[in-house]
Short mmCIF file of C-alpha atoms in Angstrom, two decimals:
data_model
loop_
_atom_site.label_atom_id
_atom_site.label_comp_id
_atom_site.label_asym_id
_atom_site.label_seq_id
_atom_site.Cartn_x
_atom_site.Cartn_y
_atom_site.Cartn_z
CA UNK A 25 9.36 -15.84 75.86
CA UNK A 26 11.42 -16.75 78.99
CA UNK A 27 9.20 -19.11 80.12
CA UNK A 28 8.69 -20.63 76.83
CA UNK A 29 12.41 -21.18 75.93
CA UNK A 30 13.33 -21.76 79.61
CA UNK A 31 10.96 -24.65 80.08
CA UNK A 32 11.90 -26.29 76.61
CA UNK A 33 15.50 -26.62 77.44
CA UNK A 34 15.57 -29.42 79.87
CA UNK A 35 13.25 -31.35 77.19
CA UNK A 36 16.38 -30.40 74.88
CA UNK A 37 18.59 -31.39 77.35
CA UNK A 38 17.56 -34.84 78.28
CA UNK A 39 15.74 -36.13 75.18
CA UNK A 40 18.12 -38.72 73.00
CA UNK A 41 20.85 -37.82 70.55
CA UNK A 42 20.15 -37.12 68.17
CA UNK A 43 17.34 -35.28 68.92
CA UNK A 44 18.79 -33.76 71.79
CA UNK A 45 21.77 -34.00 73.59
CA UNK A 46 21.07 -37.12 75.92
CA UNK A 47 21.97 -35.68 79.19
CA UNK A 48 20.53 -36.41 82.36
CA UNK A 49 18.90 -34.14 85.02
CA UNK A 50 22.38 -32.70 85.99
CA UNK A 51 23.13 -32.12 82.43
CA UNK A 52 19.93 -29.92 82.29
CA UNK A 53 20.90 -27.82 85.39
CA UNK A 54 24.34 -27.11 84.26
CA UNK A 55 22.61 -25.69 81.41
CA UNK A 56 20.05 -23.20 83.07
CA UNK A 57 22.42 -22.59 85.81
CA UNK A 58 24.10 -19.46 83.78
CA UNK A 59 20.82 -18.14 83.09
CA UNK A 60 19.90 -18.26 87.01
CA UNK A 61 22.74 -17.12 87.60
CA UNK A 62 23.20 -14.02 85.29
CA UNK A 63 19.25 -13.53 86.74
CA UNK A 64 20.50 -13.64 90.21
CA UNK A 65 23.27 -10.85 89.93
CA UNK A 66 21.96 -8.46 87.41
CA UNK A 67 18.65 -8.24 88.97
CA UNK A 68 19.95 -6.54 92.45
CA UNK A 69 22.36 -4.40 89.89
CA UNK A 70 19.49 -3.52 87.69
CA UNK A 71 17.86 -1.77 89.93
CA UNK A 72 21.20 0.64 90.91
CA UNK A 73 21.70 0.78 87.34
CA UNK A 74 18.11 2.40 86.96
CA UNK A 75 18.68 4.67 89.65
CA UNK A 76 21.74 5.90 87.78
CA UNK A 77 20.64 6.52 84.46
CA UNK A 78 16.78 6.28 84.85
CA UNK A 79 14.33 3.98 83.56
CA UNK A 80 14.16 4.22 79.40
CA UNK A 81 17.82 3.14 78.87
CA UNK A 82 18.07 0.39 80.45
CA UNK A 83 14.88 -1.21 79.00
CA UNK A 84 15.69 -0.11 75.56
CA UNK A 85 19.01 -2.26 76.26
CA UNK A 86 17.31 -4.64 77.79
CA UNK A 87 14.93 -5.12 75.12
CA UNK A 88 17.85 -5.34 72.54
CA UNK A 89 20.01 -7.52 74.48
CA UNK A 90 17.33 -10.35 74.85
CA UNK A 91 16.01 -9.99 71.14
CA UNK A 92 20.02 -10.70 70.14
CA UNK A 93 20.06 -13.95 72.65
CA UNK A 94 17.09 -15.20 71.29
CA UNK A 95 18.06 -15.13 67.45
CA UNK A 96 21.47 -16.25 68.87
CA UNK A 97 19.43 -19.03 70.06
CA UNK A 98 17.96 -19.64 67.26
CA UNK A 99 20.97 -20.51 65.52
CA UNK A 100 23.32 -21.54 67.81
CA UNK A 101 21.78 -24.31 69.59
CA UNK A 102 23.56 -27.04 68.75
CA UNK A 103 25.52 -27.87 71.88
CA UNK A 104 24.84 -27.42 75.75
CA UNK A 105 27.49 -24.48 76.14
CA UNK A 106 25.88 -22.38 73.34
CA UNK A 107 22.72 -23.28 74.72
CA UNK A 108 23.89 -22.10 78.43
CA UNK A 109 25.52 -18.96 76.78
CA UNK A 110 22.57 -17.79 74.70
CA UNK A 111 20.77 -17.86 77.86
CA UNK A 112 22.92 -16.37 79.84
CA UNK A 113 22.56 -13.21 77.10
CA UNK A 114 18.62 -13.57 77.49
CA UNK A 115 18.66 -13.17 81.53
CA UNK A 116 20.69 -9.65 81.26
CA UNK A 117 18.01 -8.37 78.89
CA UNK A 118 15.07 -9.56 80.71
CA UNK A 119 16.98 -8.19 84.22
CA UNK A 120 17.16 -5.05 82.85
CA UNK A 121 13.59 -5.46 81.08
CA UNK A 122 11.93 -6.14 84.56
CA UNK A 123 12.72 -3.02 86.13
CA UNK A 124 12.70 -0.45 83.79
CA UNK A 125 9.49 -1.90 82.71
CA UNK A 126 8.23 -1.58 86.13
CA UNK A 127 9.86 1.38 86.64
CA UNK A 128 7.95 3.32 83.72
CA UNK A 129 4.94 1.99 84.64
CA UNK A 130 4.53 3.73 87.99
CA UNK A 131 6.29 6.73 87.12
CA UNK A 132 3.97 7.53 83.99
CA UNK A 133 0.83 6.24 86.04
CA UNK A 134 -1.50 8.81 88.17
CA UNK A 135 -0.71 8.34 91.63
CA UNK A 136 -4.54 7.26 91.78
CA UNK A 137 -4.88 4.64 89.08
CA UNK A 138 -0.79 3.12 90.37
CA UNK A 139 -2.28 0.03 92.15
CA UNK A 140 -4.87 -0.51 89.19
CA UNK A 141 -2.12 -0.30 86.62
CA UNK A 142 0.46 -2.33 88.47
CA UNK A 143 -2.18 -4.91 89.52
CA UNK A 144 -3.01 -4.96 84.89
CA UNK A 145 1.03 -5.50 84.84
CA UNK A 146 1.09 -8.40 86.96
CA UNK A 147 -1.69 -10.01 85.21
CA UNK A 148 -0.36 -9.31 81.95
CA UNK A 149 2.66 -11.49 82.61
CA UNK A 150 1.26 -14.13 84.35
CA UNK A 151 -0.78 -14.34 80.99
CA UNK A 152 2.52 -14.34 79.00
CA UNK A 153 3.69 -16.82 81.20
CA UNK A 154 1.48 -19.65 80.74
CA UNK A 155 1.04 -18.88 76.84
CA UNK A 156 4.54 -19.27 76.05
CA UNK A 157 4.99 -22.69 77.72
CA UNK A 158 1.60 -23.58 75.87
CA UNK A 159 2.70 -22.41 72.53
CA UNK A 160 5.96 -24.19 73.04
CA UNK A 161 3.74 -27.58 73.77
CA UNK A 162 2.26 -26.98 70.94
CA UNK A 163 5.35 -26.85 68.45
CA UNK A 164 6.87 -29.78 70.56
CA UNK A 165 3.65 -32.55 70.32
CA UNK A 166 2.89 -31.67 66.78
CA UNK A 167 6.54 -32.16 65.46
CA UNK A 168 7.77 -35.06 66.83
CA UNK A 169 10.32 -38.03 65.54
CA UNK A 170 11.02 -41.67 66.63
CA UNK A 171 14.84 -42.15 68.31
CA UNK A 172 16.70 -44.97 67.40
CA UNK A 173 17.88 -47.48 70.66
CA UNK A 174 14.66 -46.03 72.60
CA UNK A 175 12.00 -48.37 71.46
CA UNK A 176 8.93 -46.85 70.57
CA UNK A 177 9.29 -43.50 72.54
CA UNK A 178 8.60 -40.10 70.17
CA UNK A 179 10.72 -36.81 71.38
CA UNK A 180 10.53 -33.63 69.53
CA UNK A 181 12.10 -33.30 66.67
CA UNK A 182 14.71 -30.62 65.86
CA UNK A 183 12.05 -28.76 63.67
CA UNK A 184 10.50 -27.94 67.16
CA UNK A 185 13.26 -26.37 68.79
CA UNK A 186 13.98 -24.02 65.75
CA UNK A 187 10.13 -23.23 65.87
CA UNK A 188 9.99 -22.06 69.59
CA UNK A 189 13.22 -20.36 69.27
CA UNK A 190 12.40 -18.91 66.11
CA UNK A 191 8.87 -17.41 67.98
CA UNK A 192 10.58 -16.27 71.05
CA UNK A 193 12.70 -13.84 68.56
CA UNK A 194 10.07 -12.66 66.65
CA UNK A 195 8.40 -11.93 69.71
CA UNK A 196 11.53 -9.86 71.44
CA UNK A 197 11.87 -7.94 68.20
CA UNK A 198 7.75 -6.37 68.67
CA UNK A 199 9.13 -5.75 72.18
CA UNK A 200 11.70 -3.55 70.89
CA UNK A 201 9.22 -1.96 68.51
CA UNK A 202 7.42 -1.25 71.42
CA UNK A 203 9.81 -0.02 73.28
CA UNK A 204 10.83 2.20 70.52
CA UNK A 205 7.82 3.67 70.36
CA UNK A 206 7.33 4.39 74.10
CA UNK A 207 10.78 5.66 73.83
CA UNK A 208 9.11 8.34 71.52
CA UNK A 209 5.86 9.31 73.59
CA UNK A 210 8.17 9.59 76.72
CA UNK A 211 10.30 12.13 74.92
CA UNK A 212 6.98 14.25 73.50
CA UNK A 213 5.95 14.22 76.63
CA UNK A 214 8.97 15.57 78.39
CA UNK A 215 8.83 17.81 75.58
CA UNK A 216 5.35 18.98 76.32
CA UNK A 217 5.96 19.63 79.92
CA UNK A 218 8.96 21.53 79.64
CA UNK A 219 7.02 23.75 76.81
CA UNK A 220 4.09 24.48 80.05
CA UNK A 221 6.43 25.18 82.66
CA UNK A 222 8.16 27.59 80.15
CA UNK A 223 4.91 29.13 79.14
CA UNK A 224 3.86 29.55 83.24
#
């Protein structure tokens, strides 16, 4: 989802009113500069945050956070500042996604299977990573309009920004599902290992 909104915006950015806003290069990095930004300051803090509270928490937040920028996306894209805010909102989430995640994944993993299951992490998003900017292509070649004043150049239409925004929700909302349900293993299996020391 990151990659597949972040990677859509500049397209958004720089493509003619009025599909887009017609800004230029600048334009586009004033508008992902909040997100790198909010990226650059939570992600140091995210990890003292963890340390703090533990791992769950903060990716249940996360998880929230980021499914609420993403719908707020979805409807609020209209100008460059709602744009820059809404992303802003979807870098705390994923901040505090990327650690917790991490976090759980290594402390719920036998000591002996830790590099196999981190190495299956990695992979996993570098597969999520180059689907979302694909699916995003996708939505952006196969709706596209003509813009007036730009000869016979196509952009993506509107349709396709409500599309990819629209998918990049739904997605964030099975993340919290997810989430929710790990949420509930984790606590059975506190539950289970309190119940054997108690019994030894």
């Amino acid at each position: 989802t990151m990659l597949m909104v972040y990677q859509t915006t500049p397209i958004l950015v720089r493509s003619p009113q009025p599909l887009g806003f017609g800004g230029d290069a600048v334009a586009s990095a004033t508008v992902q500069l909040p997100f790198m930004i909010v990226i650059l300051v939570f992600a140091p803090s995210s990890g003292f945050i963890v340390s703090k509270i533990g791992n769950l928490k903060p990716t249940v937040a996360g998880t929230i956070i980021m499914t609420v920028g993403f719908f707020s996306l979805f409807i609020f894209h209209s100008t460059e500042f709602m744009v820059a805010i809404n992303l802003a909102i979807v870098a705390a989430g994923i901040s505090l996604i990327q650690v917790g995640a991490f976090n759980i994944t290594m402390e719920y993993t036998p000591l002996r299977f830790s590099g196999v299951s981190l190495g299956m992490s990695v992979v996993l998003v570098l597969i999520g990573s180059s689907i979302g900017p694909a699916i995003a292509a996708i939505y952006m070649q196969t709706h596209q309009e003509l813009a007036k004043g730009v000869g016979s150049g196509s952009f993506p239409s509107p349709v396709s920004y409500n599309l990819i925004f629209l998918t990049a929700a739904l997605i964030s909302v099975i993340s919290v599902s997810i989430v929710m349900i790990l949420k509930r293993r984790m606590t059975q299996s506190s539950l289970k290992k309190s119940e054997m020391e108690a019994t030894r």
